Amino acid sequence: MRRSGLLHAELNRLIAALGHTDTLVIADVGLPVPPGVPCIDLAVLPGLPAFAEVFEAVYRELAVERVTLASEIHRHNPAMVALDGRL
């Protein structure tokens, strides 16, 4: 049993199985997910957990090779763009 870091067992399994060129999407509610694509839904209430909190927790556990952002994010959510600034 983990006592620190990312505690979500399903997310930990997914991260451990990722390899080069694999893609992990962290999105808020409403992103369409095609049938057959694994989806781990963390939603508890609208806005909980916050996107930034999930990003930070996953980022600490994952060797990130590249980040892709929606083009609209620069106009609508500069705080999220700042998260990408460390990569």
PDB file of C-alpha atoms in Angstrom:
ATOM      1  CA  MET A   1       0.000   0.000   0.000  1.00  0.00           C
ATOM      2  CA  ARG A   2       1.355   3.426  -0.983  1.00  0.00           C
ATOM      3  CA  ARG A   3       1.478   6.058   1.722  1.00  0.00           C
ATOM      4  CA  SER A   4       2.457   9.080  -0.367  1.00  0.00           C
ATOM      5  CA  GLY A   5       2.404  10.357  -3.910  1.00  0.00           C
ATOM      6  CA  LEU A   6      -0.356   9.274  -6.244  1.00  0.00           C
ATOM      7  CA  LEU A   7      -2.612   6.921  -4.279  1.00  0.00           C
ATOM      8  CA  HIS A   8      -5.182   6.070  -6.962  1.00  0.00           C
ATOM      9  CA  ALA A   9      -4.483   2.407  -7.777  1.00  0.00           C
ATOM     10  CA  GLU A  10      -5.981   2.480 -11.267  1.00  0.00           C
ATOM     11  CA  LEU A  11      -3.999   5.601 -12.257  1.00  0.00           C
ATOM     12  CA  ASN A  12      -0.816   4.053 -10.874  1.00  0.00           C
ATOM     13  CA  ARG A  13      -1.376   0.889 -12.939  1.00  0.00           C
ATOM     14  CA  LEU A  14      -1.965   2.965 -16.064  1.00  0.00           C
ATOM     15  CA  ILE A  15       1.156   5.099 -15.539  1.00  0.00           C
ATOM     16  CA  ALA A  16       3.297   2.035 -14.863  1.00  0.00           C
ATOM     17  CA  ALA A  17       2.142   0.477 -18.151  1.00  0.00           C
ATOM     18  CA  LEU A  18       2.825   3.552 -20.318  1.00  0.00           C
ATOM     19  CA  GLY A  19       5.719   3.433 -22.744  1.00  0.00           C
ATOM     20  CA  HIS A  20       7.390   5.745 -25.268  1.00  0.00           C
ATOM     21  CA  THR A  21       4.914   7.469 -27.597  1.00  0.00           C
ATOM     22  CA  ASP A  22       1.891   6.370 -25.530  1.00  0.00           C
ATOM     23  CA  THR A  23      -0.638   9.107 -24.821  1.00  0.00           C
ATOM     24  CA  LEU A  24      -2.380   9.964 -21.574  1.00  0.00           C
ATOM     25  CA  VAL A  25      -5.157  12.561 -21.728  1.00  0.00           C
ATOM     26  CA  ILE A  26      -6.160  14.545 -18.658  1.00  0.00           C
ATOM     27  CA  ALA A  27      -9.401  16.355 -19.399  1.00  0.00           C
ATOM     28  CA  ASP A  28     -12.297  17.949 -17.651  1.00  0.00           C
ATOM     29  CA  VAL A  29     -15.855  16.705 -17.857  1.00  0.00           C
ATOM     30  CA  GLY A  30     -17.428  16.491 -21.284  1.00  0.00           C
ATOM     31  CA  LEU A  31     -14.493  15.308 -23.384  1.00  0.00           C
ATOM     32  CA  PRO A  32     -15.891  12.660 -25.729  1.00  0.00           C
ATOM     33  CA  VAL A  33     -14.155   9.314 -25.280  1.00  0.00           C
ATOM     34  CA  PRO A  34     -14.486   6.848 -28.159  1.00  0.00           C
ATOM     35  CA  PRO A  35     -15.762   3.340 -27.393  1.00  0.00           C
ATOM     36  CA  GLY A  36     -12.948   0.978 -26.461  1.00  0.00           C
ATOM     37  CA  VAL A  37     -10.658   3.711 -25.085  1.00  0.00           C
ATOM     38  CA  PRO A  38      -9.949   3.194 -21.381  1.00  0.00           C
ATOM     39  CA  CYS A  39     -11.279   6.021 -19.217  1.00  0.00           C
ATOM     40  CA  ILE A  40     -10.638   6.611 -15.526  1.00  0.00           C
ATOM     41  CA  ASP A  41     -13.286   9.032 -14.265  1.00  0.00           C
ATOM     42  CA  LEU A  42     -12.189  10.860 -11.119  1.00  0.00           C
ATOM     43  CA  ALA A  43     -15.187  13.221 -10.908  1.00  0.00           C
ATOM     44  CA  VAL A  44     -16.741  13.659  -7.470  1.00  0.00           C
ATOM     45  CA  LEU A  45     -18.529  16.990  -7.880  1.00  0.00           C
ATOM     46  CA  PRO A  46     -18.320  19.624 -10.617  1.00  0.00           C
ATOM     47  CA  GLY A  47     -14.743  20.937 -10.478  1.00  0.00           C
ATOM     48  CA  LEU A  48     -13.593  18.285  -7.981  1.00  0.00           C
ATOM     49  CA  PRO A  49     -10.912  17.225  -8.201  1.00  0.00           C
ATOM     50  CA  ALA A  50      -9.522  20.309  -9.898  1.00  0.00           C
ATOM     51  CA  PHE A  51      -7.747  19.749 -13.209  1.00  0.00           C
ATOM     52  CA  ALA A  52      -4.536  21.341 -11.907  1.00  0.00           C
ATOM     53  CA  GLU A  53      -4.467  19.019  -8.885  1.00  0.00           C
ATOM     54  CA  VAL A  54      -4.842  15.933 -11.062  1.00  0.00           C
ATOM     55  CA  PHE A  55      -2.198  17.227 -13.487  1.00  0.00           C
ATOM     56  CA  GLU A  56       0.277  17.864 -10.645  1.00  0.00           C
ATOM     57  CA  ALA A  57      -0.273  14.441  -9.077  1.00  0.00           C
ATOM     58  CA  VAL A  58       0.164  12.617 -12.385  1.00  0.00           C
ATOM     59  CA  TYR A  59       3.099  14.802 -13.484  1.00  0.00           C
ATOM     60  CA  ARG A  60       5.065  13.875 -10.334  1.00  0.00           C
ATOM     61  CA  GLU A  61       4.737  10.180 -11.206  1.00  0.00           C
ATOM     62  CA  LEU A  62       5.215  10.249 -14.972  1.00  0.00           C
ATOM     63  CA  ALA A  63       8.188  10.837 -17.283  1.00  0.00           C
ATOM     64  CA  VAL A  64       6.578  13.338 -19.667  1.00  0.00           C
ATOM     65  CA  GLU A  65       8.035  13.456 -23.169  1.00  0.00           C
ATOM     66  CA  ARG A  66       5.629  15.940 -24.750  1.00  0.00           C
ATOM     67  CA  VAL A  67       2.512  17.935 -23.898  1.00  0.00           C
ATOM     68  CA  THR A  68      -0.285  18.834 -26.288  1.00  0.00           C
ATOM     69  CA  LEU A  69      -2.665  21.646 -25.390  1.00  0.00           C
ATOM     70  CA  ALA A  70      -5.876  22.719 -27.069  1.00  0.00           C
ATOM     71  CA  SER A  71      -5.245  25.914 -29.041  1.00  0.00           C
ATOM     72  CA  GLU A  72      -8.131  27.639 -27.222  1.00  0.00           C
ATOM     73  CA  ILE A  73      -6.414  27.265 -23.869  1.00  0.00           C
ATOM     74  CA  HIS A  74      -4.115  30.238 -24.487  1.00  0.00           C
ATOM     75  CA  ARG A  75      -7.127  32.505 -24.864  1.00  0.00           C
ATOM     76  CA  HIS A  76      -9.446  31.003 -22.271  1.00  0.00           C
ATOM     77  CA  ASN A  77      -7.269  29.589 -19.502  1.00  0.00           C
ATOM     78  CA  PRO A  78      -3.753  31.034 -19.113  1.00  0.00           C
ATOM     79  CA  ALA A  79      -3.413  29.327 -15.705  1.00  0.00           C
ATOM     80  CA  MET A  80      -3.411  25.963 -17.457  1.00  0.00           C
ATOM     81  CA  VAL A  81      -0.794  27.187 -19.933  1.00  0.00           C
ATOM     82  CA  ALA A  82       1.406  28.010 -16.934  1.00  0.00           C
ATOM     83  CA  LEU A  83       1.272  24.351 -15.859  1.00  0.00           C
ATOM     84  CA  ASP A  84       2.875  23.439 -19.186  1.00  0.00           C
ATOM     85  CA  GLY A  85       5.678  25.980 -18.686  1.00  0.00           C
ATOM     86  CA  ARG A  86       7.733  23.548 -16.598  1.00  0.00           C
ATOM     87  CA  LEU A  87       7.874  20.857 -19.255  1.00  0.00           C
TER      88      LEU A  87
END
